[in-house]
Amino acid sequence: MNNPALKSDHATAIAQFDRRRFREWRPPSWARAAACSGRTELFFAPVGERPSTRLNREVQARLLCLGCGVRLECRDHGRRFAEAGIWGGENEFERRTVARRNASDQASAVATTTTCVVMARTRLGGVG
């Protein structure tokens, strides 16, 4: 984009989109009942956090999650939106592991179904 007018229009469009997106965002209704309300320092890692410090922080966050009445809703939100930090007692690594396992289970179910259909067609004398 060498044309300054196009650059300006592009930047304006992006800014308007960002304002619309952030203006429309509202915390989920369950968040008001969360035990962690106001405790973000436990749930999100600061830049440059050492592994031992992270472990201690995450243990404290998980303990708070254990007694929370909206833990499952929070966990599902973290999984659905691939959030950073601790959500419902799970960190990013754990959520990615669950997502990979679910994807693998779905692929396995499709393969099993396909195999069963092929076997049934073969046994019935149909085309595999």
XYZ file of N, CA and C in Angstrom:
384
model
N 0.837 -1.189 0.000
C 0.000 0.000 0.000
C 0.869 1.235 0.000
N 1.106 1.752 -1.150
C 1.921 2.955 -1.240
C 1.075 4.213 -1.194
N -0.204 4.096 -1.455
C -1.095 5.232 -1.456
C -1.473 5.589 -0.016
N -1.100 6.811 0.454
C -1.403 7.209 1.835
C -2.903 7.200 2.142
N -3.739 7.498 1.166
C -5.186 7.514 1.401
C -5.685 6.104 1.703
N -5.150 5.106 0.969
C -5.555 3.723 1.224
C -5.087 3.252 2.596
N -3.860 3.649 2.977
C -3.348 3.284 4.293
C -4.247 3.855 5.379
N -4.655 5.109 5.204
C -5.509 5.768 6.185
C -6.865 5.077 6.277
N -7.456 4.738 5.117
C -8.750 4.061 5.109
C -8.651 2.689 5.782
N -7.565 1.995 5.504
C -7.354 0.676 6.091
C -7.227 0.782 7.612
N -6.437 1.717 8.069
C -6.245 1.910 9.509
C -7.557 2.310 10.183
N -8.339 3.139 9.538
C -9.633 3.561 10.092
C -10.579 2.370 10.197
N -10.624 1.541 9.159
C -11.499 0.367 9.165
C -11.113 -0.591 10.288
N -9.819 -0.805 10.484
C -9.358 -1.691 11.554
C -9.735 -1.115 12.915
N -9.522 0.167 13.106
C -9.852 0.799 14.381
C -11.344 0.697 14.677
N -12.173 0.906 13.663
C -13.624 0.808 13.866
C -14.016 -0.622 14.206
N -13.424 -1.593 13.523
C -13.715 -2.997 13.807
C -13.333 -3.320 15.244
N -12.136 -2.917 15.676
C -11.684 -3.202 17.034
C -12.599 -2.572 18.073
N -13.022 -1.331 17.845
C -13.928 -0.670 18.795
C -15.252 -1.418 18.884
N -15.796 -1.832 17.737
C -17.066 -2.568 17.721
C -16.928 -3.887 18.471
N -15.850 -4.591 18.187
C -15.644 -5.895 18.808
C -15.527 -5.760 20.324
N -14.736 -4.808 20.810
C -14.532 -4.674 22.241
C -15.743 -4.056 22.935
N -16.474 -3.215 22.258
C -17.656 -2.613 22.849
C -18.734 -3.666 23.063
N -18.810 -4.652 22.154
C -19.842 -5.674 22.230
C -19.494 -6.796 23.206
N -18.226 -6.937 23.567
C -17.836 -8.018 24.459
C -18.349 -7.758 25.863
N -18.914 -8.775 26.446
C -19.351 -8.721 27.831
C -18.889 -10.014 28.504
N -18.542 -9.927 29.780
C -18.145 -11.171 30.451
C -19.332 -12.131 30.493
N -19.063 -13.418 30.462
C -20.161 -14.384 30.542
C -20.931 -14.191 31.848
N -22.197 -14.539 31.849
C -23.041 -14.323 33.036
C -22.516 -15.095 34.249
N -21.927 -16.254 34.044
C -21.434 -17.047 35.154
C -20.236 -16.395 35.849
N -19.538 -15.491 35.169
C -18.308 -14.896 35.713
C -18.566 -14.106 36.996
N -19.768 -13.566 37.143
C -20.080 -12.807 38.366
C -20.047 -13.689 39.609
N -20.320 -14.974 39.434
C -20.353 -15.899 40.568
C -19.011 -16.604 40.791
N -18.006 -16.268 40.008
C -16.709 -16.955 40.098
C -15.966 -16.586 41.382
N -15.352 -17.588 41.997
C -14.586 -17.378 43.230
C -13.329 -16.544 42.981
N -12.881 -16.483 41.743
C -11.630 -15.797 41.414
C -11.816 -14.313 41.111
N -13.022 -13.827 41.166
C -13.280 -12.436 40.811
C -12.313 -11.493 41.530
N -11.577 -10.703 40.754
C -10.613 -9.756 41.309
C -9.254 -10.361 41.638
N -9.020 -11.601 41.287
C -7.764 -12.274 41.623
C -6.949 -12.629 40.387
N -6.961 -11.790 39.376
C -6.295 -12.112 38.104
C -4.810 -12.426 38.256
N -4.157 -11.911 39.282
C -2.725 -12.154 39.452
C -2.411 -13.639 39.646
N -3.381 -14.414 40.114
C -3.171 -15.856 40.280
C -3.364 -16.634 38.990
N -4.152 -16.101 38.083
C -4.605 -16.875 36.934
C -3.872 -16.577 35.633
N -3.101 -15.504 35.613
C -2.391 -15.128 34.385
C -0.928 -14.850 34.718
N -0.031 -15.507 33.979
C 1.403 -15.410 34.241
C 1.948 -14.047 33.837
N 2.728 -13.415 34.713
C 3.420 -12.194 34.307
C 4.569 -12.537 33.365
N 4.974 -11.569 32.592
C 6.090 -11.770 31.653
C 7.341 -12.142 32.446
N 8.056 -13.147 31.972
C 9.323 -13.545 32.593
C 9.174 -14.345 33.875
N 8.010 -14.901 34.128
C 7.799 -15.675 35.353
C 8.656 -16.938 35.340
N 9.315 -17.213 36.445
C 10.149 -18.413 36.564
C 9.254 -19.643 36.740
N 9.717 -20.804 36.278
C 8.907 -22.022 36.384
C 8.462 -22.356 37.806
N 9.338 -22.198 38.786
C 8.959 -22.524 40.171
C 7.888 -21.553 40.683
N 8.003 -20.300 40.294
C 7.005 -19.304 40.695
C 5.671 -19.605 40.020
N 5.742 -19.995 38.742
C 4.520 -20.338 38.012
C 3.817 -21.517 38.676
N 4.572 -22.528 39.044
C 3.998 -23.703 39.685
C 3.256 -23.310 40.970
N 3.894 -22.503 41.804
C 3.265 -22.067 43.055
C 1.995 -21.246 42.782
N 2.061 -20.354 41.802
C 0.909 -19.521 41.463
C -0.231 -20.379 40.960
N 0.090 -21.355 40.096
C -0.950 -22.212 39.541
C -1.584 -23.098 40.613
N -0.804 -23.555 41.580
C -1.365 -24.358 42.677
C -2.382 -23.518 43.450
N -2.039 -22.275 43.752
C -2.969 -21.388 44.469
C -4.232 -21.152 43.649
N -4.078 -20.944 42.350
C -5.232 -20.720 41.478
C -6.129 -21.955 41.443
N -5.519 -23.126 41.306
C -6.290 -24.374 41.230
C -7.056 -24.627 42.525
N -6.443 -24.307 43.662
C -7.138 -24.473 44.940
C -8.382 -23.595 44.998
N -8.259 -22.381 44.479
C -9.412 -21.483 44.436
C -10.477 -22.042 43.490
N -10.043 -22.604 42.372
C -10.979 -23.194 41.400
C -11.745 -24.376 41.990
N -11.079 -25.183 42.807
C -11.717 -26.385 43.352
C -13.015 -26.077 44.098
N -13.044 -24.965 44.795
C -14.231 -24.614 45.563
C -15.195 -23.703 44.837
N -14.964 -23.458 43.556
C -15.784 -22.505 42.802
C -17.026 -23.183 42.226
N -18.157 -22.533 42.362
C -19.418 -23.065 41.871
C -19.592 -23.008 40.367
N -18.751 -22.252 39.677
C -18.876 -22.141 38.215
C -17.632 -22.688 37.510
N -16.929 -23.591 38.182
C -15.675 -24.139 37.644
C -15.857 -24.802 36.283
N -16.903 -25.573 36.117
C -17.099 -26.278 34.846
C -17.414 -25.310 33.707
N -18.231 -24.305 33.977
C -18.527 -23.296 32.956
C -17.254 -22.554 32.561
N -16.455 -22.230 33.563
C -15.188 -21.522 33.334
C -14.235 -22.390 32.517
N -14.119 -23.653 32.896
C -13.238 -24.581 32.175
C -13.672 -24.720 30.718
N -14.970 -24.864 30.505
C -15.482 -25.008 29.142
C -15.233 -23.750 28.318
N -15.342 -22.583 28.950
C -15.053 -21.313 28.272
C -13.583 -21.271 27.852
N -12.691 -21.630 28.764
C -11.261 -21.649 28.459
C -10.940 -22.583 27.316
N -11.598 -23.737 27.283
C -11.383 -24.700 26.201
C -11.945 -24.184 24.884
N -13.136 -23.639 24.929
C -13.799 -23.201 23.695
C -13.056 -22.058 23.014
N -12.550 -21.116 23.805
C -11.913 -19.931 23.237
C -10.391 -19.958 23.316
N -9.819 -21.097 23.686
C -8.354 -21.249 23.776
C -7.729 -20.082 24.533
N -8.278 -19.820 25.709
C -7.815 -18.700 26.526
C -6.432 -18.966 27.117
N -5.741 -17.897 27.444
C -4.473 -17.984 28.169
C -4.789 -18.010 29.665
N -3.878 -18.564 30.444
C -4.056 -18.569 31.894
C -4.818 -19.787 32.392
N -5.153 -19.750 33.666
C -5.899 -20.834 34.314
C -7.391 -20.536 34.171
N -8.116 -21.496 33.643
C -9.583 -21.386 33.503
C -10.180 -22.687 34.007
N -10.990 -22.608 35.050
C -11.630 -23.804 35.592
C -10.638 -24.828 36.095
N -9.480 -24.386 36.535
C -8.470 -25.280 37.075
C -7.522 -25.874 36.039
N -7.646 -25.478 34.776
C -6.765 -25.996 33.718
C -5.897 -24.878 33.149
N -4.626 -25.213 32.881
C -3.764 -24.244 32.204
C -3.816 -24.490 30.694
N -3.084 -23.682 29.934
C -3.120 -23.776 28.469
C -2.688 -25.157 27.970
N -1.619 -25.703 28.564
C -1.109 -26.997 28.135
C -2.172 -28.080 28.316
N -2.839 -28.053 29.461
C -3.861 -29.066 29.733
C -5.040 -28.943 28.767
N -5.424 -27.704 28.454
C -6.530 -27.517 27.503
C -6.142 -27.981 26.106
N -4.911 -27.724 25.682
C -4.457 -28.203 24.371
C -4.429 -29.729 24.337
N -4.011 -30.350 25.441
C -3.985 -31.812 25.524
C -5.394 -32.382 25.372
N -6.359 -31.773 26.059
C -7.757 -32.217 25.956
C -8.253 -32.040 24.525
N -7.928 -30.913 23.906
C -8.371 -30.649 22.530
C -7.780 -31.677 21.568
N -6.490 -31.995 21.730
C -5.856 -33.004 20.872
C -6.494 -34.368 21.087
N -6.750 -34.714 22.345
C -7.370 -36.004 22.649
C -8.765 -36.082 22.035
N -9.537 -34.995 22.151
C -10.882 -34.971 21.568
C -10.824 -35.106 20.051
N -9.875 -34.407 19.424
C -9.728 -34.493 17.963
C -9.339 -35.910 17.559
N -8.455 -36.526 18.329
C -8.028 -37.896 18.045
C -9.198 -38.866 18.223
N -9.989 -38.667 19.277
C -11.153 -39.523 19.516
C -12.162 -39.396 18.383
N -12.363 -38.174 17.888
C -13.306 -37.960 16.790
C -12.806 -38.629 15.518
N -11.508 -38.488 15.242
C -10.937 -39.115 14.055
C -11.039 -40.637 14.168
N -10.801 -41.165 15.357
C -10.902 -42.600 15.582
C -12.335 -43.083 15.389
N -13.301 -42.299 15.863
C -14.712 -42.670 15.709
C -15.103 -42.699 14.237
N -14.628 -41.732 13.465
C -14.922 -41.693 12.030
C -14.300 -42.912 11.346
N -13.056 -43.231 11.685
C -12.378 -44.385 11.081
C -13.094 -45.683 11.441
N -13.515 -45.806 12.693
C -14.227 -47.009 13.135
C -15.551 -47.142 12.401
N -16.281 -46.050 12.278
C -17.560 -46.066 11.568
C -17.364 -46.457 10.112
N -16.350 -45.888 9.486
C -16.068 -46.197 8.079
C -15.724 -47.679 7.928
N -14.896 -48.188 8.821
C -14.517 -49.601 8.775
C -15.744 -50.490 8.946
N -16.621 -50.153 9.879
C -17.838 -50.944 10.112
C -18.741 -50.940 8.882
N -18.873 -49.792 8.235
C -19.713 -49.693 7.040
C -19.136 -50.549 5.924
N -17.821 -50.483 5.716
C -17.167 -51.274 4.666
C -17.338 -52.764 4.954
N -17.131 -53.158 6.207
C -17.273 -54.574 6.569
C -18.709 -55.057 6.368
N -19.672 -54.242 6.742
C -21.071 -54.612 6.597
C -21.430 -54.747 5.119
N -20.965 -53.845 4.294
C -21.238 -53.927 2.867
C -20.606 -55.185 2.262
N -19.391 -55.498 2.705
C -18.687 -56.665 2.181
C -19.432 -57.944 2.577
N -19.851 -58.020 3.817
C -20.575 -59.208 4.303
C -21.924 -59.364 3.608
N -22.541 -58.252 3.267
C -23.841 -58.306 2.607
C -23.714 -58.502 1.104
N -22.477 -58.607 0.619
C -22.253 -58.839 -0.798
C -22.269 -57.574 -1.625
N -22.276 -56.423 -0.960
C -22.238 -55.157 -1.672
C -20.826 -54.761 -2.006
N -20.702 -53.633 -2.643
C -19.385 -53.107 -3.010
C -18.789 -52.434 -1.803
N -17.519 -52.721 -1.483
C -16.832 -52.161 -0.326
C -16.441 -50.789 -0.607
